[in-house]
Amino acid sequence: MRERRRLRMGVLALVSLVLLGAVPLFFGLRTLSRDPVFDSLDALDVPSWATVKTVDNVSGSRWCLQDCRLRERTVESQRPPKETVQVYQQALVQDGWRRWKVGRCPEQPAKGSYTCWRRDELTLDLWVRDPTCALPPVDGRPAPSGAPSPAAEKCAGSLVSVKVRNAIDDERTRPQPSTDPSLTGEDPFPRLTDDPLGELTPS
């Protein structure tokens, strides 16, 4: 009887250790495999028509070893850019993001709506534009609008790009170089006046 009790206690202790260790291990592996930033983007309160197809890309290290992590998400929307921008901006505000008015936003000229946001230690770039299959303008004018073809109907909607970076790795959060003339030194080629000898001074 004593041996059976010891065996039962040993089995119960082993099962308890396995259960207590398996649950934290499961959630730990889940956390390492899934970036919490993408979870917060998934939780944004946007309608289903604004998240038809989602593609995520990740680069860099989560612990900022050499390069900090860069999260990029591309989403297809069924509605025009104007409606898509409104729902995404409202969702970001509800999630605690605040508009960030900073230079180099965007860093390169971009068509469509490009806005920058900040929350805690993260920065976010939101770019909403026409889909790439839209017809380009001809001679600076919009493409002719004839009878809609099936291909044009498939090309309707908009394209959304979201880029999330750590604020410490975003160059726009650092002091920008100043163009103050006092910091540039003297002009090595001073401009000469009409009189090369300058004005005479009284003795």
CSV table of C-alpha atoms in Angstrom, one decimal:
chain,number,residue,atom,x,y,z
A,1,MET,CA,0.0,0.0,0.0
A,2,ARG,CA,2.8,2.4,0.8
A,3,GLU,CA,4.5,1.7,-2.5
A,4,ARG,CA,1.3,2.3,-4.4
A,5,ARG,CA,0.8,5.6,-2.6
A,6,ARG,CA,4.4,6.7,-3.3
A,7,LEU,CA,3.9,5.7,-7.0
A,8,ARG,CA,0.6,7.7,-7.2
A,9,MET,CA,2.2,10.7,-5.5
A,10,GLY,CA,5.2,10.5,-7.9
A,11,VAL,CA,2.9,10.3,-10.9
A,12,LEU,CA,0.8,13.2,-9.7
A,13,ALA,CA,3.9,15.3,-9.1
A,14,LEU,CA,5.3,14.5,-12.5
A,15,VAL,CA,2.0,15.4,-14.2
A,16,SER,CA,1.8,18.7,-12.2
A,17,LEU,CA,5.3,19.6,-13.2
A,18,VAL,CA,4.6,18.8,-16.9
A,19,LEU,CA,1.4,20.9,-16.9
A,20,LEU,CA,2.9,23.8,-15.0
A,21,GLY,CA,5.9,23.9,-17.4
A,22,ALA,CA,4.0,23.2,-20.6
A,23,VAL,CA,1.7,26.2,-20.2
A,24,PRO,CA,4.4,28.9,-19.8
A,25,LEU,CA,6.5,27.2,-22.5
A,26,PHE,CA,3.6,27.3,-24.9
A,27,PHE,CA,2.9,31.0,-24.3
A,28,GLY,CA,6.6,31.8,-24.4
A,29,LEU,CA,7.1,30.1,-27.8
A,30,ARG,CA,3.9,31.8,-29.0
A,31,THR,CA,5.3,35.2,-28.0
A,32,LEU,CA,8.6,34.6,-29.6
A,33,SER,CA,7.0,33.4,-32.9
A,34,ARG,CA,4.4,36.2,-33.1
A,35,ASP,CA,5.3,39.9,-32.9
A,36,PRO,CA,3.0,41.7,-30.5
A,37,VAL,CA,3.0,44.7,-32.8
A,38,PHE,CA,1.2,42.7,-35.4
A,39,ASP,CA,-1.3,41.6,-32.8
A,40,SER,CA,-2.1,45.2,-32.0
A,41,LEU,CA,-2.5,45.9,-35.7
A,42,ASP,CA,-4.9,43.0,-36.0
A,43,ALA,CA,-6.9,44.4,-33.1
A,44,LEU,CA,-7.5,47.8,-34.9
A,45,ASP,CA,-11.2,48.5,-35.2
A,46,VAL,CA,-11.3,48.6,-39.0
A,47,PRO,CA,-14.1,47.1,-41.2
A,48,SER,CA,-13.6,43.9,-43.0
A,49,TRP,CA,-13.6,45.6,-46.4
A,50,ALA,CA,-10.4,47.5,-45.4
A,51,THR,CA,-8.5,44.2,-44.6
A,52,VAL,CA,-9.2,42.0,-47.6
A,53,LYS,CA,-5.7,40.7,-48.0
A,54,THR,CA,-2.8,41.1,-45.5
A,55,VAL,CA,0.9,40.5,-46.1
A,56,ASP,CA,3.4,40.9,-43.2
A,57,ASN,CA,7.2,41.2,-43.4
A,58,VAL,CA,9.7,41.4,-40.5
A,59,SER,CA,13.4,42.3,-40.5
A,60,GLY,CA,15.9,43.0,-37.8
A,61,SER,CA,16.2,41.9,-34.2
A,62,ARG,CA,13.5,42.3,-31.6
A,63,TRP,CA,16.2,43.2,-29.0
A,64,CYS,CA,17.9,45.7,-31.4
A,65,LEU,CA,21.0,43.6,-31.9
A,66,GLN,CA,22.8,45.4,-34.8
A,67,ASP,CA,19.4,46.4,-36.4
A,68,CYS,CA,16.2,47.0,-34.6
A,69,ARG,CA,13.0,45.2,-35.8
A,70,LEU,CA,11.1,46.7,-38.7
A,71,ARG,CA,7.5,45.5,-39.2
A,72,GLU,CA,5.9,46.1,-42.6
A,73,ARG,CA,2.3,45.3,-43.5
A,74,THR,CA,0.6,45.6,-46.8
A,75,VAL,CA,-3.2,45.5,-46.9
A,76,GLU,CA,-5.7,45.6,-49.8
A,77,SER,CA,-8.9,47.5,-49.3
A,78,GLN,CA,-12.1,47.3,-51.4
A,79,ARG,CA,-13.0,51.0,-50.9
A,80,PRO,CA,-11.3,54.1,-52.4
A,81,PRO,CA,-8.3,55.7,-50.6
A,82,LYS,CA,-10.4,58.5,-49.1
A,83,GLU,CA,-12.7,56.1,-47.2
A,84,THR,CA,-9.8,53.8,-46.3
A,85,VAL,CA,-7.8,56.6,-44.8
A,86,GLN,CA,-10.6,57.7,-42.6
A,87,VAL,CA,-11.3,54.3,-41.1
A,88,TYR,CA,-7.6,53.6,-40.5
A,89,GLN,CA,-6.9,57.0,-38.9
A,90,GLN,CA,-9.9,56.7,-36.6
A,91,ALA,CA,-8.8,53.2,-35.6
A,92,LEU,CA,-5.3,54.4,-34.8
A,93,VAL,CA,-6.6,57.2,-32.6
A,94,GLN,CA,-8.8,54.8,-30.7
A,95,ASP,CA,-5.9,52.5,-30.2
A,96,GLY,CA,-3.8,55.3,-28.6
A,97,TRP,CA,-1.7,56.5,-31.5
A,98,ARG,CA,-1.2,60.2,-32.0
A,99,ARG,CA,-0.4,62.1,-35.2
A,100,TRP,CA,3.3,62.9,-35.4
A,101,LYS,CA,4.1,66.0,-37.4
A,102,VAL,CA,7.8,65.6,-38.3
A,103,GLY,CA,10.1,66.4,-41.2
A,104,ARG,CA,10.8,63.7,-43.7
A,105,CYS,CA,7.3,62.3,-43.5
A,106,PRO,CA,7.4,60.8,-46.0
A,107,GLU,CA,11.1,60.5,-46.5
A,108,GLN,CA,10.6,60.3,-50.3
A,109,PRO,CA,7.7,62.0,-52.3
A,110,ALA,CA,4.7,59.6,-52.3
A,111,LYS,CA,1.4,59.8,-54.0
A,112,GLY,CA,-1.8,59.4,-51.9
A,113,SER,CA,-2.1,60.0,-48.2
A,114,TYR,CA,1.0,59.6,-46.1
A,115,THR,CA,0.9,60.3,-42.3
A,116,CYS,CA,3.1,59.5,-39.4
A,117,TRP,CA,2.1,58.4,-35.9
A,118,ARG,CA,3.7,57.8,-32.5
A,119,ARG,CA,2.7,55.6,-29.5
A,120,ASP,CA,5.0,54.9,-26.5
A,121,GLU,CA,8.3,53.6,-27.9
A,122,LEU,CA,7.0,53.0,-31.5
A,123,THR,CA,6.6,55.0,-34.6
A,124,LEU,CA,4.2,54.2,-37.4
A,125,ASP,CA,4.0,55.3,-41.1
A,126,LEU,CA,0.6,54.9,-42.8
A,127,TRP,CA,0.5,55.2,-46.6
A,128,VAL,CA,-2.9,54.8,-48.4
A,129,ARG,CA,-2.9,55.1,-52.2
A,130,ASP,CA,-4.5,53.8,-55.4
A,131,PRO,CA,-3.8,50.2,-56.3
A,132,THR,CA,-0.8,49.6,-58.5
A,133,CYS,CA,-3.0,48.3,-61.3
A,134,ALA,CA,-4.7,51.7,-61.8
A,135,LEU,CA,-4.2,53.3,-65.2
A,136,PRO,CA,-1.4,56.0,-65.1
A,137,PRO,CA,-2.3,59.6,-66.1
A,138,VAL,CA,-1.7,60.6,-69.8
A,139,ASP,CA,0.1,63.9,-70.3
A,140,GLY,CA,-0.6,65.0,-66.8
A,141,ARG,CA,-4.3,64.3,-67.1
A,142,PRO,CA,-6.3,61.5,-65.6
A,143,ALA,CA,-6.8,58.4,-67.6
A,144,PRO,CA,-9.9,58.5,-69.8
A,145,SER,CA,-13.0,57.1,-68.1
A,146,GLY,CA,-14.9,54.9,-70.6
A,147,ALA,CA,-17.1,52.0,-70.0
A,148,PRO,CA,-15.8,50.0,-66.9
A,149,SER,CA,-14.1,46.8,-68.0
A,150,PRO,CA,-13.9,43.6,-65.8
A,151,ALA,CA,-10.2,44.3,-65.3
A,152,ALA,CA,-11.0,47.8,-64.0
A,153,GLU,CA,-13.6,46.5,-61.6
A,154,LYS,CA,-11.0,44.1,-60.1
A,155,CYS,CA,-8.6,47.0,-59.8
A,156,ALA,CA,-10.9,49.1,-57.7
A,157,GLY,CA,-10.1,49.8,-54.1
A,158,SER,CA,-6.9,51.0,-52.5
A,159,LEU,CA,-3.6,49.8,-51.1
A,160,VAL,CA,-2.5,50.3,-47.5
A,161,SER,CA,1.1,50.1,-46.3
A,162,VAL,CA,2.0,50.2,-42.6
A,163,LYS,CA,5.5,50.5,-41.3
A,164,VAL,CA,6.3,50.2,-37.6
A,165,ARG,CA,9.7,50.9,-36.1
A,166,ASN,CA,11.2,51.4,-32.7
A,167,ALA,CA,11.5,55.1,-31.9
A,168,ILE,CA,15.1,54.8,-30.9
A,169,ASP,CA,15.9,53.4,-34.3
A,170,ASP,CA,13.9,56.0,-36.2
A,171,GLU,CA,16.3,58.7,-37.5
A,172,ARG,CA,13.5,61.2,-37.4
A,173,THR,CA,13.4,61.1,-33.6
A,174,ARG,CA,17.0,62.3,-33.4
A,175,PRO,CA,18.2,65.9,-33.6
A,176,GLN,CA,18.3,67.0,-37.2
A,177,PRO,CA,21.4,68.8,-38.6
A,178,SER,CA,21.0,72.6,-38.3
A,179,THR,CA,21.6,75.0,-41.2
A,180,ASP,CA,22.5,77.8,-38.8
A,181,PRO,CA,25.2,79.9,-40.6
A,182,SER,CA,27.0,80.3,-37.3
A,183,LEU,CA,27.7,76.5,-37.3
A,184,THR,CA,29.0,76.4,-40.8
A,185,GLY,CA,32.1,78.6,-40.3
A,186,GLU,CA,33.3,81.4,-42.5
A,187,ASP,CA,32.7,81.4,-46.2
A,188,PRO,CA,36.0,80.4,-47.9
A,189,PHE,CA,35.1,82.5,-50.9
A,190,PRO,CA,33.8,85.8,-49.6
A,191,ARG,CA,31.9,88.0,-52.0
A,192,LEU,CA,33.9,91.0,-53.2
A,193,THR,CA,32.4,94.5,-53.2
A,194,ASP,CA,32.7,97.0,-56.0
A,195,ASP,CA,35.8,98.5,-54.5
A,196,PRO,CA,38.5,95.8,-54.1
A,197,LEU,CA,40.3,98.0,-51.6
A,198,GLY,CA,37.3,98.6,-49.4
A,199,GLU,CA,36.2,101.9,-47.9
A,200,LEU,CA,38.8,104.4,-46.6
A,201,THR,CA,38.9,104.9,-42.9
A,202,PRO,CA,39.9,108.2,-41.4
A,203,SER,CA,43.3,108.3,-39.8
